[in-house]
Short mmCIF file of C-alpha atoms in Angstrom, two decimals:
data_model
loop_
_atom_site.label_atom_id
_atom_site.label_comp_id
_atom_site.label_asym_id
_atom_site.label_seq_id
_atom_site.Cartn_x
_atom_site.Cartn_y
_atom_site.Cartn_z
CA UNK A 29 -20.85 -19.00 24.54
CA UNK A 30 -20.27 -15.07 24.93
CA UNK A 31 -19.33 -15.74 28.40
CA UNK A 32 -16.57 -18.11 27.30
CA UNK A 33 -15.70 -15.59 23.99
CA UNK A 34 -15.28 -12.72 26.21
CA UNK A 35 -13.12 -15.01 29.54
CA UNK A 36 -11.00 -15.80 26.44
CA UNK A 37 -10.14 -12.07 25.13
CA UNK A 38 -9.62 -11.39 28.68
CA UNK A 39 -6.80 -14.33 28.62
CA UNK A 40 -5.32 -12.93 25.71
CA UNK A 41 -1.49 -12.03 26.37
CA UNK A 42 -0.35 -8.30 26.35
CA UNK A 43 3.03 -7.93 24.08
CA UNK A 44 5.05 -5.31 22.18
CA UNK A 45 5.70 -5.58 18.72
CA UNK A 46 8.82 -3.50 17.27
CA UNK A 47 8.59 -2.83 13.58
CA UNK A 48 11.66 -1.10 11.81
CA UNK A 49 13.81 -0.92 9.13
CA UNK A 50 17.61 0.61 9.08
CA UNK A 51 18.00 4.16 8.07
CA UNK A 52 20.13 4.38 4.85
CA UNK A 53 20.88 0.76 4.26
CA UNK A 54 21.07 1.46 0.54
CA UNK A 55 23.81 3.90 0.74
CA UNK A 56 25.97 2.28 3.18
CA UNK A 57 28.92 -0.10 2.76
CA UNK A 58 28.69 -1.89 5.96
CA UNK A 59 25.51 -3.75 4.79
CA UNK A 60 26.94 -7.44 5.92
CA UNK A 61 27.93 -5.74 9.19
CA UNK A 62 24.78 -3.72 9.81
CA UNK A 63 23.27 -6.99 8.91
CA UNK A 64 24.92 -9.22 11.46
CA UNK A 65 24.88 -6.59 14.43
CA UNK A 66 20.83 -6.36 13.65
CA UNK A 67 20.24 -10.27 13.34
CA UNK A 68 22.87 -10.63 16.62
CA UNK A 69 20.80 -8.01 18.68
CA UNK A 70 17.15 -9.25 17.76
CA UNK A 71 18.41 -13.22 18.74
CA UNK A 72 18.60 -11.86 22.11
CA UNK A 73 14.89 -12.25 22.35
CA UNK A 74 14.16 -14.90 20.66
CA UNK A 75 14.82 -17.34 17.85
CA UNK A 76 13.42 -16.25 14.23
CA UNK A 77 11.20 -16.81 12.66
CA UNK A 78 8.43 -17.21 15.36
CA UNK A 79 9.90 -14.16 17.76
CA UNK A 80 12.22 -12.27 14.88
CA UNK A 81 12.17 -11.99 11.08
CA UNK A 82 14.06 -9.75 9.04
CA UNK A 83 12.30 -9.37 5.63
CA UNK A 84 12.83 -6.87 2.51
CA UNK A 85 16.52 -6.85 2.89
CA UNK A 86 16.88 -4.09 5.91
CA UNK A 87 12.82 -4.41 7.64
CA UNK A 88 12.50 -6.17 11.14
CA UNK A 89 10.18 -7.28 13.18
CA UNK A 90 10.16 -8.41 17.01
CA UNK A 91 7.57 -9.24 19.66
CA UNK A 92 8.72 -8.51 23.59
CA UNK A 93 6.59 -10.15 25.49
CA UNK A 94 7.42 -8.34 28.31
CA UNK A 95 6.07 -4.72 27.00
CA UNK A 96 7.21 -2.67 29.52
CA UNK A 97 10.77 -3.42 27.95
CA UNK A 98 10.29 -2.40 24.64
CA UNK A 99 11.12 1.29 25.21
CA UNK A 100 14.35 -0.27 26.40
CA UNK A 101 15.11 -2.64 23.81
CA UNK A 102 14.41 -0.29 21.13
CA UNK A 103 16.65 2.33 22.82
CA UNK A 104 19.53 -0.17 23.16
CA UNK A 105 18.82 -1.44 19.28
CA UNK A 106 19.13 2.57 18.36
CA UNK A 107 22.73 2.49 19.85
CA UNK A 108 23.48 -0.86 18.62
CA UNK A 109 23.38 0.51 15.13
CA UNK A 110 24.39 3.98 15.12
CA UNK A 111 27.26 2.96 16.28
CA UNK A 112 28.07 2.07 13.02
CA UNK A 113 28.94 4.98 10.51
CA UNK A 114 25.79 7.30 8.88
CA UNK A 115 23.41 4.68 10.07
CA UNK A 116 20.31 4.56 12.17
CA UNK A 117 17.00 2.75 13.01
CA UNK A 118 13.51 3.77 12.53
CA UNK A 119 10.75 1.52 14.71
CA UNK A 120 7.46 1.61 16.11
CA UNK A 121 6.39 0.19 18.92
CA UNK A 122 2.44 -1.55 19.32
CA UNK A 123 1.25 -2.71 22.62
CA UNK A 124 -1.43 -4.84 22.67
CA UNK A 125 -3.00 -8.69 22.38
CA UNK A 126 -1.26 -11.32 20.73
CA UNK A 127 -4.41 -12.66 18.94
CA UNK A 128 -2.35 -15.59 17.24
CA UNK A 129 1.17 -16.37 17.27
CA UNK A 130 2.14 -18.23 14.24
CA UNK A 131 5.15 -19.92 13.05
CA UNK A 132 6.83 -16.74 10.97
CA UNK A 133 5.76 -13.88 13.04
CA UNK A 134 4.77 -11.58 9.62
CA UNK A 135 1.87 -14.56 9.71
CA UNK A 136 1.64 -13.62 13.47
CA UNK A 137 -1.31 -11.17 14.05
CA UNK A 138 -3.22 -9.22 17.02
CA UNK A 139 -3.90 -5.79 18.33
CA UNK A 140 0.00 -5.56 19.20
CA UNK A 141 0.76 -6.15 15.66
CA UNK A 142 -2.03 -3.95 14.29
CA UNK A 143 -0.76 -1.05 16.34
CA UNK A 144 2.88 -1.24 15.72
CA UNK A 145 2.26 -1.53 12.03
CA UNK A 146 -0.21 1.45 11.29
CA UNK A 147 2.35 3.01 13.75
CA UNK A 148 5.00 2.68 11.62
CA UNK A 149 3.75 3.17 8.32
CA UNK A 150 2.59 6.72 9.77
CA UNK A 151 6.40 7.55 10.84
CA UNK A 152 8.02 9.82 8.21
CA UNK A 153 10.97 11.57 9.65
CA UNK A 154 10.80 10.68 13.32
CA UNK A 155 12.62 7.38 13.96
CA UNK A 156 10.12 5.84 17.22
CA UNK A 157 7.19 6.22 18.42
CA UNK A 158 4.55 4.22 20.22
CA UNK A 159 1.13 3.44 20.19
CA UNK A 160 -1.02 1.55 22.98
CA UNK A 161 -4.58 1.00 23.68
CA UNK A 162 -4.94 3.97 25.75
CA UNK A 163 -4.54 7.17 24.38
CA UNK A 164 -3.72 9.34 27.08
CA UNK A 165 -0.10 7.15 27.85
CA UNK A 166 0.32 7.57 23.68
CA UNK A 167 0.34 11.50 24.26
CA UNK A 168 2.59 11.44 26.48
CA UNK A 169 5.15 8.96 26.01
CA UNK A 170 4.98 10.39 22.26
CA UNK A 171 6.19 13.86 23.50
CA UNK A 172 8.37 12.67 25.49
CA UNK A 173 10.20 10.47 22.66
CA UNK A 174 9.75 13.73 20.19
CA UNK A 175 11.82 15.47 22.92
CA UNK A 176 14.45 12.58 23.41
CA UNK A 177 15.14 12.40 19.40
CA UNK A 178 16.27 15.65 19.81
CA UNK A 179 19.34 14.29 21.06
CA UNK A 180 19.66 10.88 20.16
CA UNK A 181 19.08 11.16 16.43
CA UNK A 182 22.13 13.66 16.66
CA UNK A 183 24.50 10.84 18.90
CA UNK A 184 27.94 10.22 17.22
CA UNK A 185 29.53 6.53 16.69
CA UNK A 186 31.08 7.27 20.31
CA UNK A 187 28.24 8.58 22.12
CA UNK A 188 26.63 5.30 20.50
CA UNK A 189 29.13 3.14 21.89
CA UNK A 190 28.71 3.92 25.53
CA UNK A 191 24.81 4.23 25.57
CA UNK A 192 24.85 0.81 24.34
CA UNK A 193 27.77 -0.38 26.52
CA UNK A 194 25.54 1.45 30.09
CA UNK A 195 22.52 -0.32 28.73
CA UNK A 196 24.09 -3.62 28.02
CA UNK A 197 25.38 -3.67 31.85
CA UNK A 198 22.91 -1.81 33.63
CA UNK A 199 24.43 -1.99 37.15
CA UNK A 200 28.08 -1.45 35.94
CA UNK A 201 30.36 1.85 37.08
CA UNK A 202 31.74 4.39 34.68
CA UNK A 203 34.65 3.26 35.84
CA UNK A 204 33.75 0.00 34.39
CA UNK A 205 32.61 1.01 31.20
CA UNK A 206 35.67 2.48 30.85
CA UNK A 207 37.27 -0.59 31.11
CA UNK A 208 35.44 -2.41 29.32
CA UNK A 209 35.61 0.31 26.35
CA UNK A 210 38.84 0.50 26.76
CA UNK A 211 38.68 4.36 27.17
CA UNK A 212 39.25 7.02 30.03
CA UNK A 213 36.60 7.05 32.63
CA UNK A 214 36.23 11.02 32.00
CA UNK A 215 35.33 10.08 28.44
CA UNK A 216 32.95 7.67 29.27
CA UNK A 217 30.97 11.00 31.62
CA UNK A 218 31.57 13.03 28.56
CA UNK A 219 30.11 10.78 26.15
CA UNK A 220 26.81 9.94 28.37
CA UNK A 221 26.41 13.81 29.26
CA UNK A 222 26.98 14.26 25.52
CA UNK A 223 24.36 11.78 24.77
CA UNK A 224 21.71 13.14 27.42
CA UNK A 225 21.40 9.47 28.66
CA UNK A 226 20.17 10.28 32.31
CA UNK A 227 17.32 12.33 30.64
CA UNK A 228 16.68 9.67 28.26
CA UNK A 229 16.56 7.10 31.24
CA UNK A 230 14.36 8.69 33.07
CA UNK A 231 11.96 8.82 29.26
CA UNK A 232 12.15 5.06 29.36
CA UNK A 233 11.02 5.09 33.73
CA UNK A 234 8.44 6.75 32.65
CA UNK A 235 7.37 4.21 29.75
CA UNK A 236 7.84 1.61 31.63
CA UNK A 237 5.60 2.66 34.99
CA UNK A 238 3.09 3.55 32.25
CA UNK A 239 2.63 0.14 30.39
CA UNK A 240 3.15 -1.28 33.48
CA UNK A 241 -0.23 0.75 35.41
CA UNK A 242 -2.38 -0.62 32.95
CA UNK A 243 -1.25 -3.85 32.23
#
């Protein structure tokens, strides 16, 4: 009977849960735009309720249940939203177990869900952070995204723009951006130097070669 019990925990699927809520929601005017761009974004990975639900008017929550990605997805989220005018997103990330995944994930629970909740209820001014089962890829990853939000906390509607437009087609040129933008290509330089996206790329390696050692 233990045997079984522990073969099961073992079987147990590793996920990330994002938990967030937009930054200064209340005061802005763009709250059916914010609204749609959010509820557009999440339905990329998934259909809600059982892998999205937005609840309390501006919260969110999302499982990726590939949790090496959620550094990215969060990051791409960030720039979804600030491009639009004063606003931002504040999230936590929990890796762990999806113990049981219900219809409505709010009713969803696990050690993913655990994490990413005590996670975010912690946050006060910083806007992401993460927190695993292993405490020595917490450290780190955490200083790391202290150092990022330096910068990215600070990126204009532009800057915004063009992170979300490089992350949205990974493989694409400046030159295409540019296009695609509708801008100058030396713009589209200035805007990612601006926005200290190769740094930030190389924050979101590192996540990913982490979660992905000890999966």
């Amino acid at each position: 009977m233990n045997n079984q019990a522990g073969h099961f925990e073992k079987e147990l699927p590793q996920v990330a849960v994002i938990t967030g809520d937009i930054v200064n929601s209340q005061q802005s005017e763009q709250s059916l735009e914010w609204l749609s761009v959010l509820k557009d974004y999440l339905s990329r990975y998934g259909g809600s309720p059982k892998d999205w639900q937005v609840y309390r008017g501006d919260s969110f929550q999302l499982i990726v249940y590939q949790p090496e990605d959620a550094f990215r997805v969060a990051l791409h989220l960030k720039a979804v939203i600030k491009r639009l005018k004063d606003l931002d997103v504040r999230m936590a990330i929990g890796v762990g177990t999806l113990e049981h995944h219900a219809d409505q994930v709010l009713q969803s629970n696990g050690e993913a869900f655990v994490y990413s909740g005590r996670k975010f209820d912690s946050l006060k001014k910083q806007t992401l952070a993460v927190k695993t089962p292993w405490q020595d890829v917490d450290k780190a990853i955490n200083l790391l995204i202290k150092l990022a939000l330096l910068t990215i906390d600070d990126w204009p509607e532009t800057s915004a723009d063009v992170v979300a437009a490089s992350l949205e087609h990974p493989q694409a040129t400046q030159k295409e951006i540019a296009a695609l933008l509708s801008i100058p290509q030396s713009r589209v330089s200035e805007r990612l130097s601006r926005a200290g996206f190769d740094a930030i790329k190389d924050v979101e390696r590192y996540y990913r070669e982490a979660i992905l050692k000890r999966l």
